[in-house]
Coordinates of C-alpha atoms in Angstrom, one line a residue:
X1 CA -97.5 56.4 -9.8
X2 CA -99.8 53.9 -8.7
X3 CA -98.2 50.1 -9.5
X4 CA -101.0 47.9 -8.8
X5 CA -101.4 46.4 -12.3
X6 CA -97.7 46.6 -13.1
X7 CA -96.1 43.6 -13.8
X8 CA -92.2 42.5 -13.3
X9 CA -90.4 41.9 -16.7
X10 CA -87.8 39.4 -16.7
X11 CA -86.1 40.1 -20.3
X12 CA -82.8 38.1 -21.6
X13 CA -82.2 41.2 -23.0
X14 CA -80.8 43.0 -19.5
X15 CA -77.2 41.4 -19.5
X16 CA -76.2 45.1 -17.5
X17 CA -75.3 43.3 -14.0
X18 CA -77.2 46.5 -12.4
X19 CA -80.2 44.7 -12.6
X20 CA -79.3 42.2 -9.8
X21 CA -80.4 45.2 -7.4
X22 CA -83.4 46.4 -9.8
X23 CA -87.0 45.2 -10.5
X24 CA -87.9 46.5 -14.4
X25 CA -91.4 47.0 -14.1
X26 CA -94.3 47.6 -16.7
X27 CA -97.4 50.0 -16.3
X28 CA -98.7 50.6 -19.8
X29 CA -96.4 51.4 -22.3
X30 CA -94.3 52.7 -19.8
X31 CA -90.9 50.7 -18.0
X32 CA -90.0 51.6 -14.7
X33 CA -86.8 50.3 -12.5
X34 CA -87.7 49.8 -8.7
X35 CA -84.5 49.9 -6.2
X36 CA -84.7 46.6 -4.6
X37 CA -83.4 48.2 -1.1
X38 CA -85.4 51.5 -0.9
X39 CA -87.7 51.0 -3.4
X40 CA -87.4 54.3 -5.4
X41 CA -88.5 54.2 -8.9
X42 CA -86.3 55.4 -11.9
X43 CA -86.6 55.3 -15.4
X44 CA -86.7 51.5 -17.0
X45 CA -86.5 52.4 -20.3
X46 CA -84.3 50.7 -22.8
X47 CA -83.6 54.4 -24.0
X48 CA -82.5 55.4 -20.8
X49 CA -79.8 53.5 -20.2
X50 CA -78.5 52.0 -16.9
X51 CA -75.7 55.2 -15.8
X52 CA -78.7 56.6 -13.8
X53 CA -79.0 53.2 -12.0
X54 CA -75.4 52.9 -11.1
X55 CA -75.0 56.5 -9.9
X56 CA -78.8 55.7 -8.0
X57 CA -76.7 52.6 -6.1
X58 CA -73.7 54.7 -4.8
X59 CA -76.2 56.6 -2.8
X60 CA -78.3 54.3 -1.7
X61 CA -78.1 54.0 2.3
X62 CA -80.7 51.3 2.3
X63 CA -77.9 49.3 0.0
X64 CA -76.1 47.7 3.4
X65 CA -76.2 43.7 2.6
X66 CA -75.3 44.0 -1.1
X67 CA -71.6 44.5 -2.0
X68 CA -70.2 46.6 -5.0
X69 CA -67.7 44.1 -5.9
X70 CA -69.8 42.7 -8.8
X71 CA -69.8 46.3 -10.5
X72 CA -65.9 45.3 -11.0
X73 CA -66.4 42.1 -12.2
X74 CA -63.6 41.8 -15.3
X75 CA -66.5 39.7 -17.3
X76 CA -69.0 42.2 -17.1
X77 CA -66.7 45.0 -17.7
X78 CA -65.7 43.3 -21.3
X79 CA -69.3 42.9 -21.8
X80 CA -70.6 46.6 -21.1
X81 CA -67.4 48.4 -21.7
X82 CA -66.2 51.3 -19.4
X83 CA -69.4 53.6 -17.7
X84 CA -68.5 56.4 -16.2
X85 CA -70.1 58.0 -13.1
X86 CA -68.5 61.4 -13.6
X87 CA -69.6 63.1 -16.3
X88 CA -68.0 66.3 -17.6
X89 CA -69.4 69.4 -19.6
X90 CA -66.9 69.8 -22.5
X91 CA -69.0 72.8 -23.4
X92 CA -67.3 74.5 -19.6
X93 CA -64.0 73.9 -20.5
X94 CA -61.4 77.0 -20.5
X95 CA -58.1 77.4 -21.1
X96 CA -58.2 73.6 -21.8
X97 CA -58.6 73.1 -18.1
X98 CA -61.2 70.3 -17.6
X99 CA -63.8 71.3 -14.7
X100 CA -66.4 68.8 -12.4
X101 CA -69.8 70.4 -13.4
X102 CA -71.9 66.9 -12.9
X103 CA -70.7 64.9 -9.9
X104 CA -72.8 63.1 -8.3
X105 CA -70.7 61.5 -5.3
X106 CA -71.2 61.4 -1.7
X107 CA -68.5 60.2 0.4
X108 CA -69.2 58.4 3.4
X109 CA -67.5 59.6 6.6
X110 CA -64.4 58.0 7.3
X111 CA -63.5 56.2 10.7
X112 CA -60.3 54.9 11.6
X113 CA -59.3 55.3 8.2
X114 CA -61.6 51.5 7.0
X115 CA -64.5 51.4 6.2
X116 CA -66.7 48.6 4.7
X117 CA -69.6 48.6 2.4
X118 CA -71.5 45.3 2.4
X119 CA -68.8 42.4 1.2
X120 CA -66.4 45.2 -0.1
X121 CA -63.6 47.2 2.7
X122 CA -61.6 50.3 1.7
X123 CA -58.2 50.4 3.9
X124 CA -57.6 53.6 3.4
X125 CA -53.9 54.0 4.4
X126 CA -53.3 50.7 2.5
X127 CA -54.6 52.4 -0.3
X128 CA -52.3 55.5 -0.1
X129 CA -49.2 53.5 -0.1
X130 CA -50.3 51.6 -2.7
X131 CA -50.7 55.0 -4.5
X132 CA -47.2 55.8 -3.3
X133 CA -45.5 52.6 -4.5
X134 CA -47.0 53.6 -8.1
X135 CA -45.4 57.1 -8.0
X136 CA -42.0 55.0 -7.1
X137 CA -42.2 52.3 -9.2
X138 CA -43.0 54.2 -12.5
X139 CA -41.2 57.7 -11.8
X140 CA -44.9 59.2 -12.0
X141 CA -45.2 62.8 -11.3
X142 CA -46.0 63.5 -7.6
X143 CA -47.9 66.3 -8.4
X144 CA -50.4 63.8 -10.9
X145 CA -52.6 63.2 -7.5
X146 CA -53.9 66.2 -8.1
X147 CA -54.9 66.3 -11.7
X148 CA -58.4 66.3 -12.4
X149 CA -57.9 63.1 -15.2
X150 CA -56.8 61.4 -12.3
X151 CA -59.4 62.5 -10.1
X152 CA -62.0 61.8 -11.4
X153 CA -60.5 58.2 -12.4
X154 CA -60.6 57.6 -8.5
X155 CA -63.6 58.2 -7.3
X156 CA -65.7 56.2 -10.7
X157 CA -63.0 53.3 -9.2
X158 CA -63.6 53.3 -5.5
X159 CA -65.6 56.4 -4.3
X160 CA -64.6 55.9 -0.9
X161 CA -61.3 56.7 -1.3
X162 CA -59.9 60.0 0.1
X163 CA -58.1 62.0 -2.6
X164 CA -54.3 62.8 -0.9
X165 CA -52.8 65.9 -1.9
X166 CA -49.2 66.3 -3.1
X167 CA -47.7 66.9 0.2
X168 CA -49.0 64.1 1.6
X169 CA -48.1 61.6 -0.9
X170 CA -44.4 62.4 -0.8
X171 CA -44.6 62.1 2.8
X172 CA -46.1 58.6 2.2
X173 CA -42.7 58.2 -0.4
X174 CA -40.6 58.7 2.2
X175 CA -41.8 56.7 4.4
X176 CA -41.9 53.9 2.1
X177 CA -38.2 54.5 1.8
X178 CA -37.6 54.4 5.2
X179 CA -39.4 50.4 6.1
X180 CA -37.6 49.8 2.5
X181 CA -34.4 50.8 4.2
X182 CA -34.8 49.3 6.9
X183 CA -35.4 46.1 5.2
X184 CA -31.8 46.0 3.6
X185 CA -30.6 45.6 7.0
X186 CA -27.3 47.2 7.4
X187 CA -25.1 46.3 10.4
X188 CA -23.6 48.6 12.6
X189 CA -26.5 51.1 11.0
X190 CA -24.2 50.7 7.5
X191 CA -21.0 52.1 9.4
X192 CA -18.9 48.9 7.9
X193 CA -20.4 49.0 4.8
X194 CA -19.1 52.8 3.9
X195 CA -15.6 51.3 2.2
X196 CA -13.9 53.0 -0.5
X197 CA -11.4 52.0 -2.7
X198 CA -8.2 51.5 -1.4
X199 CA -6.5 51.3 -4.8
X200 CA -7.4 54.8 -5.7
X201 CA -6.2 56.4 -2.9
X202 CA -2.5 54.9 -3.4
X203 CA -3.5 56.3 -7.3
X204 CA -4.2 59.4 -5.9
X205 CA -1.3 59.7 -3.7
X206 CA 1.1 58.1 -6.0
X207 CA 0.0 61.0 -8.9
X208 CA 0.5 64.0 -5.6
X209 CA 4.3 62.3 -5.6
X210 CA 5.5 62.4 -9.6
X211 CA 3.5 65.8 -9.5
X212 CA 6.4 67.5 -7.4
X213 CA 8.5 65.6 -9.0
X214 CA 8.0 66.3 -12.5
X215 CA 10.8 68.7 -13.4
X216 CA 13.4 66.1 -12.5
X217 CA 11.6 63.4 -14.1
X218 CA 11.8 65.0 -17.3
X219 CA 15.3 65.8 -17.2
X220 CA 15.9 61.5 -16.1
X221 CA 13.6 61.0 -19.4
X222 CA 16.0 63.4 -21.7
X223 CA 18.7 61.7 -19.5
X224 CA 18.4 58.5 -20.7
X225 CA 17.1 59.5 -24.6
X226 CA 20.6 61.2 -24.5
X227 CA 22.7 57.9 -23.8
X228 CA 20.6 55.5 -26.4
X229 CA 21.1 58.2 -28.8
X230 CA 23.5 56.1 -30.0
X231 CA 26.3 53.5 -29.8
X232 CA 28.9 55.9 -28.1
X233 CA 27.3 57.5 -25.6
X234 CA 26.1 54.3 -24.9
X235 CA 29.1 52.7 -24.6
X236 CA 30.5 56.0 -22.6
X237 CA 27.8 55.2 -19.8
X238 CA 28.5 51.3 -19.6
X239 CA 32.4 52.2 -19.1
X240 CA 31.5 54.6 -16.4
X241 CA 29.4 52.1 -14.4
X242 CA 31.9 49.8 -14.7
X243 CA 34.4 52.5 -13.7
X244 CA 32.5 53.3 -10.7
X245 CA 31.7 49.8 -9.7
X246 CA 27.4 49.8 -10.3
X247 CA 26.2 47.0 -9.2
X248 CA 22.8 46.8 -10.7
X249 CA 22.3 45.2 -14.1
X250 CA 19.1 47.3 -14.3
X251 CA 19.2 48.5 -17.9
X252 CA 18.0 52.4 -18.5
X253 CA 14.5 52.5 -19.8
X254 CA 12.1 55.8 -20.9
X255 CA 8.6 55.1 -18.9
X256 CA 5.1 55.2 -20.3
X257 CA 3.7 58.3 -18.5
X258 CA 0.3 56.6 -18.3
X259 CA 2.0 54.7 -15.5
X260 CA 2.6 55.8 -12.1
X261 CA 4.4 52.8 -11.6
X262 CA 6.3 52.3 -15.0
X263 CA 7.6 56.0 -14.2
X264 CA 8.4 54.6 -10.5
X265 CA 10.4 51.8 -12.1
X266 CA 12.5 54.2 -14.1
X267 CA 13.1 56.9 -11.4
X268 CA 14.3 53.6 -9.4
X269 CA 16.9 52.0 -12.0
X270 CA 18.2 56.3 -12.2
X271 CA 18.8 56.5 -8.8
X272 CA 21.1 53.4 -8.8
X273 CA 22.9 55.1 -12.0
X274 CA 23.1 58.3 -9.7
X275 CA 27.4 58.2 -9.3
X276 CA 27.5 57.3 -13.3
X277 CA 25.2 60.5 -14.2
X278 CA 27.2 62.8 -11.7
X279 CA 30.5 61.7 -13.5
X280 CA 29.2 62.3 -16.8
X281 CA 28.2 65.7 -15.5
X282 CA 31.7 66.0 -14.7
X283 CA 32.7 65.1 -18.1
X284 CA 30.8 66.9 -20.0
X285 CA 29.2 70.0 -18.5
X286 CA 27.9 71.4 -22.1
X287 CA 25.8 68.3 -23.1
X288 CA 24.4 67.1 -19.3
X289 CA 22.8 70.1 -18.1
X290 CA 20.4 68.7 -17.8
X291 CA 21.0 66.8 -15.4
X292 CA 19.3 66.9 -11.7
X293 CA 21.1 68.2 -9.2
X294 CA 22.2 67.1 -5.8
X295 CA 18.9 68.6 -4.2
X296 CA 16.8 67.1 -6.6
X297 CA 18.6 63.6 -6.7
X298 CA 17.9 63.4 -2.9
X299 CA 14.2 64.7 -3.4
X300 CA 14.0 61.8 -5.8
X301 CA 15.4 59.1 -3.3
X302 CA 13.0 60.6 -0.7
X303 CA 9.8 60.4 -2.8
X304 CA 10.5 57.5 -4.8
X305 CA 10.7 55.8 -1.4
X306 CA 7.4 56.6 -1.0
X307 CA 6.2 55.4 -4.4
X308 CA 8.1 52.2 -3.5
X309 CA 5.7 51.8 -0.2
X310 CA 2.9 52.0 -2.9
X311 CA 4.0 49.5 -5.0
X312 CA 4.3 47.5 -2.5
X313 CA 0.9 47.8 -1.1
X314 CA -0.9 47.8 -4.5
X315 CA 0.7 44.3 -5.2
X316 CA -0.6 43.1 -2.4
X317 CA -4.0 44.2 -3.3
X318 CA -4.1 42.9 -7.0
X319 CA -2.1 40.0 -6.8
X320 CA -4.1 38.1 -4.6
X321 CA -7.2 36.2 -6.5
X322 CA -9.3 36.1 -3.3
X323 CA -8.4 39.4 -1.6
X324 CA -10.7 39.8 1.9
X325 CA -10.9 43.1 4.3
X326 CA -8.9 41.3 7.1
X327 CA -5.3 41.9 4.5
X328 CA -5.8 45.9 3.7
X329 CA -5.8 47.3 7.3
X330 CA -2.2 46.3 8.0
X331 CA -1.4 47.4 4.7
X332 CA -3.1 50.6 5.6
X333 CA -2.0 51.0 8.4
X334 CA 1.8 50.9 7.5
X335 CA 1.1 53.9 4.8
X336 CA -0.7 55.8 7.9
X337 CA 2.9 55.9 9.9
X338 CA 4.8 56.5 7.2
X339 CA 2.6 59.6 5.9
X340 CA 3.4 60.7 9.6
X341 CA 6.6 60.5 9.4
X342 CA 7.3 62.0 6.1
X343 CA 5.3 65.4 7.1
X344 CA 8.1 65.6 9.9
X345 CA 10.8 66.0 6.9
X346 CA 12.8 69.0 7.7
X347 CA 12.7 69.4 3.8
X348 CA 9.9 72.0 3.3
X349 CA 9.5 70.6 -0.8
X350 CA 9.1 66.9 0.9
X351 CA 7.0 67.8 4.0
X352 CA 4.4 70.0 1.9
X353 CA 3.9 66.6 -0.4
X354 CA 3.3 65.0 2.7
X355 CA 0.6 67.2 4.1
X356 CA -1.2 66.5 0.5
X357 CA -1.5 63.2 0.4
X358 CA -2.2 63.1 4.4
X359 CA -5.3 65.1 3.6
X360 CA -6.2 62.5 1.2
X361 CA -5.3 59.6 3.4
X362 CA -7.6 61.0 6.4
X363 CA -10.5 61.1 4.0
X364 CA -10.3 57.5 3.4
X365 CA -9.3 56.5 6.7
X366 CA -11.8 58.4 8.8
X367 CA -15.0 56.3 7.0
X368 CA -12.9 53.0 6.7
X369 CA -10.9 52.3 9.4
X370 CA -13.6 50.7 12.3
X371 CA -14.6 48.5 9.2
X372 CA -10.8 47.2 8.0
X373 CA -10.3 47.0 11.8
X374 CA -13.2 45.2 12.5
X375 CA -12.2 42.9 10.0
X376 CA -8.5 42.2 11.3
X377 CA -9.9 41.4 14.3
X378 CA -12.4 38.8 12.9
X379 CA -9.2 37.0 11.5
X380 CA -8.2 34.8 14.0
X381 CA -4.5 34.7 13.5
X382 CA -4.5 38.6 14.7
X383 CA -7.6 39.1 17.2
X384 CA -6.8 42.2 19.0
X385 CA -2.3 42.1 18.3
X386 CA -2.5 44.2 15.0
X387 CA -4.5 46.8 17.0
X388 CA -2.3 46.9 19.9
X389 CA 0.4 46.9 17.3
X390 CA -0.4 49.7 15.1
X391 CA -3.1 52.5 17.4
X392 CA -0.8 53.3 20.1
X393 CA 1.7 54.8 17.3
X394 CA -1.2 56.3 15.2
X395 CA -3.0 57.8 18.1
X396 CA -0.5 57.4 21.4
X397 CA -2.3 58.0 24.9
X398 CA -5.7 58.1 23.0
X399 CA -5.6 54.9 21.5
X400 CA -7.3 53.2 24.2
X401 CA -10.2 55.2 22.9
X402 CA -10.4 54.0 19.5
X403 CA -9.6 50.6 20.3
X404 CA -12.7 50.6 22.5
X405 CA -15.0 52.2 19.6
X406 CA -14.2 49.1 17.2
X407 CA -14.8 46.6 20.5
X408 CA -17.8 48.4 20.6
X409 CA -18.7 48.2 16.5
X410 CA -17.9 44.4 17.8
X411 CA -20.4 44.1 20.0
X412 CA -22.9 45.7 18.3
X413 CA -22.3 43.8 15.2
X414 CA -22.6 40.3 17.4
X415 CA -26.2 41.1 18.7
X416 CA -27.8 42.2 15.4
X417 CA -26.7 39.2 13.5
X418 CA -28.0 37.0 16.7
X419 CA -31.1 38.9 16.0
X420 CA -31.8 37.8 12.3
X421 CA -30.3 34.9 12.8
X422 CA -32.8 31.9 11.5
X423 CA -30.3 29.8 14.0
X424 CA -31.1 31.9 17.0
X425 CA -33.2 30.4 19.4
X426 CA -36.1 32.9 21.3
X427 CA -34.0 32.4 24.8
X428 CA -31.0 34.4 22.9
X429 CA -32.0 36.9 21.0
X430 CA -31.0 39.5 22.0
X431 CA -28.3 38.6 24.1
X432 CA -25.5 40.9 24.8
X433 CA -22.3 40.0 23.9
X434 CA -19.6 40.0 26.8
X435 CA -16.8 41.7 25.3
X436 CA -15.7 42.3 28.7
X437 CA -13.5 39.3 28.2
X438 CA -11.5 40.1 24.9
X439 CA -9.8 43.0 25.9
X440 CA -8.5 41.9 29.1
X441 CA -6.9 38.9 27.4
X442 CA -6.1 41.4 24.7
X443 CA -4.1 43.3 27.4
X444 CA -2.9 40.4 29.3
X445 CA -1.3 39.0 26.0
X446 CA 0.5 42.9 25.2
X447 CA 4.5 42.5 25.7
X448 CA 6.5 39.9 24.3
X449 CA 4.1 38.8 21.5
X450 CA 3.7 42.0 20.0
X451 CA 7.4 42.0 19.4
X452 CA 6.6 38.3 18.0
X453 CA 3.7 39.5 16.1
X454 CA 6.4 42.2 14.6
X455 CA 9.3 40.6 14.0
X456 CA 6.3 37.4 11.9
X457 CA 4.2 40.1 10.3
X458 CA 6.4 39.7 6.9
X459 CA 6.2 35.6 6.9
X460 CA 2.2 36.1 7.4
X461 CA 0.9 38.3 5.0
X462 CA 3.2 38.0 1.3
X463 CA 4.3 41.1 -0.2
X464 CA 6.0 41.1 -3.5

């Protein structure tokens, strides 16, 4: 078309911003639109509209000093509304599957995953995670990436971007996870931080204990109902404590079976009665039969003694309003010996219990014991004594071993905290920590003091 007598046209009617890279032209009757950069001529009609002079722009490789930031320009979105460069044929759709049948996109090759065009950069990886971190954030489906909706959404936005495919966006997930992780920082790579509840394994183990013994405590709990039955019997049992010189003035009580430890408390207060209900088996043979038997009595002293350690223990743990780690690993440890010492029980009823709650002990013990020790060390009242107190017994020859793995846990713990420390200086980051020097005073201070630290331990840490 020859333009000599055309003339520009500068109208206030073109408000669409794609005119900034456009000359609209006159010949006639008829408007053209010139590309500014390679000077190709499209229609300039008012009828035609402007998608044909976006679409023209993406391709344009003459287009090198003009940015595309402008065509995302929030004020000239609101006063064009939404254009889209994809177009689809509805009239092609099947099975309600949407299909590309007008694209018009050419993607630049990538390098180095960035790429720039004019004012405007792609980061490409950036651009991925940022992808990623959506999928997180808002539980999205992984496999959206690769709906068409979504397709087709991305390259109108940012042509430039390369589409990922499921797989690869959950690798970027994961990944994310990973820094994220690594971010929370966990010392010792979390190993202190794995700490379960030390109250629900003395639950636990308590419940293992009035499980075996649940035939006798019935027949206590029909026991006592028998003598508050009324005012005889009851006065029959008083005159037989006195008889048999009782000392307790513990009175006889039914327990709420809700309560390990109310049931504890009433298999104690029995056991002190134990001469009174043996007389009155005597007695009365027809209406105690009820009554436990020799075996069972001394089962019952055995395993209440256990409950007793448990009471013990858990009032220590609940009574104290500011409870810190350093106070459960003697604690622990003391239920550790005696759970090895009651497997030994030549009483196959007593020893099987044992095993039972052993198992459940290890569980806990096994992820929390560097951590409670790590702990007891920190306090400075114990250092290294309750370890050279209590692993030689829990783990004889071998305890050298373990007491080296939580010196170790020490260390480690010392020179990532020096690390991310806003108080570290450069010149000691980093710097190892010489535990060389704790465990030979450790050693040096073994002897008389641990039979100190023994003989104190009650007067330091308050039991009921």
């Amino acid at each position: 078309m020859d333009m000599s007598d055309a003339v520009i046209v500068n109208s206030s009617r073109l408000k669409s911003i794609v005119w900034n890279d456009f000359d609209r032209v006159k010949k006639g009757d008829t408007f053209v639109a010139i590309c500014r950069h390679c000077k190709k001529k499209l229609s300039g009609s008012s009828t035609s509209g402007t998608s044909h002079l976006r679409n023209h722009l993406i391709r344009c490789q003459r287009r090198s000093n003009h940015g595309i930031a402008q065509y995302f320009s929030a004020k000239e979105k609101k006063k064009e509304g939404s254009l889209p460069l994809v177009t689809i044929d509805q009239e092609q759709k099947k099975d309600e599957v949407l299909s590309i049948v007008n694209l018009r996109y050419e993607q630049e090759q990538i390098k180095n995953e960035h790429v720039g065009i004019g004012s405007i950069s792609l980061d490409q990886r950036r651009s991925q995670f940022d992808l990623a971190r959506m999928i997180i954030l808002h539980n999205y489906p992984l496999a959206m990436v690769e709906h068409v909706g979504f397709k087709i959404f991305v390259r109108n936005l940012q042509p430039l971007f390369e589409l990922v495919t499921c797989n690869k966006v959950e690798a970027d997930s994961m990944e994310i996870y990973a820094k994220e992780k690594q971010k929370v920082f966990l010392y010792c790579n979390g190993k202190l931080f794995d700490v379960r509840c030390a109250i629900d394994l003395l639950n636990c183990m308590a419940h293992d204990a009035l499980e075996a013994l649940c035939e006798v405590t019935q027949k206590i709990r029909e026991s006592i109902r028998y003598f508050k039955s009324s005012e005889a019997t009851h006065a029959t049992f008083n005159e037989l404590a006195d008889e048999v010189q009782v000392e307790t003035k513990k009175c006889l009580c039914i327990d709420n079976p809700l309560k390990w430890n109310s049931t504890y408390f009433m298999l104690e207060v029995a056991l002190e009665y134990r001469k009174v209900f043996s007389c009155l088996r005597d007695r009365d043979p027809v209406n105690m039969k009820f009554l436990p038997s020799d075996l069972e009595w001394d089962r019952l002293s055995t395993i209440t003694s256990f409950l007793k350690l448990f009471v013990e223990v858990t009032n220590v743990f609940t009574r104290s309003k500011y409870l810190t780690a350093n106070t459960f690993f003697p604690e622990i440890c003391d239920i550790h010996l005696q759970v090895i010492e009651w497997c030994k029980n030549p009483d196959e009823c007593i020893s099987s219990l044992a095993l039972k709650m052993k198992k459940k002990f290890e569980e806990y013990w096994d992820k929390c014991n560097v951590g409670l020790a790590v702990a007891a060390m920190l306090d400075p009242r114990f250092k290294m004594k309750l370890l050279e107190y209590y692993y030689p017994q829990l783990y004889g020859d071998s305890a050298s071993v373990f007491i080296y793995e939580v010196l170790e846990c020490i260390k480690t713990l010392y020179n990532e905290h020096s690390i991310v420390s806003p108080l570290a200086s450069s010149t000691d980051q980093g710097l190892d920590w010489q535990a060389s020097s704790v465990p030979s005073s450790a050693k040096d201070s073994r002897d008389s003091s641990r039979l100190n630290f023994v003989s104190g331990r009650q007067n330091t840490i308050q039991r009921l």
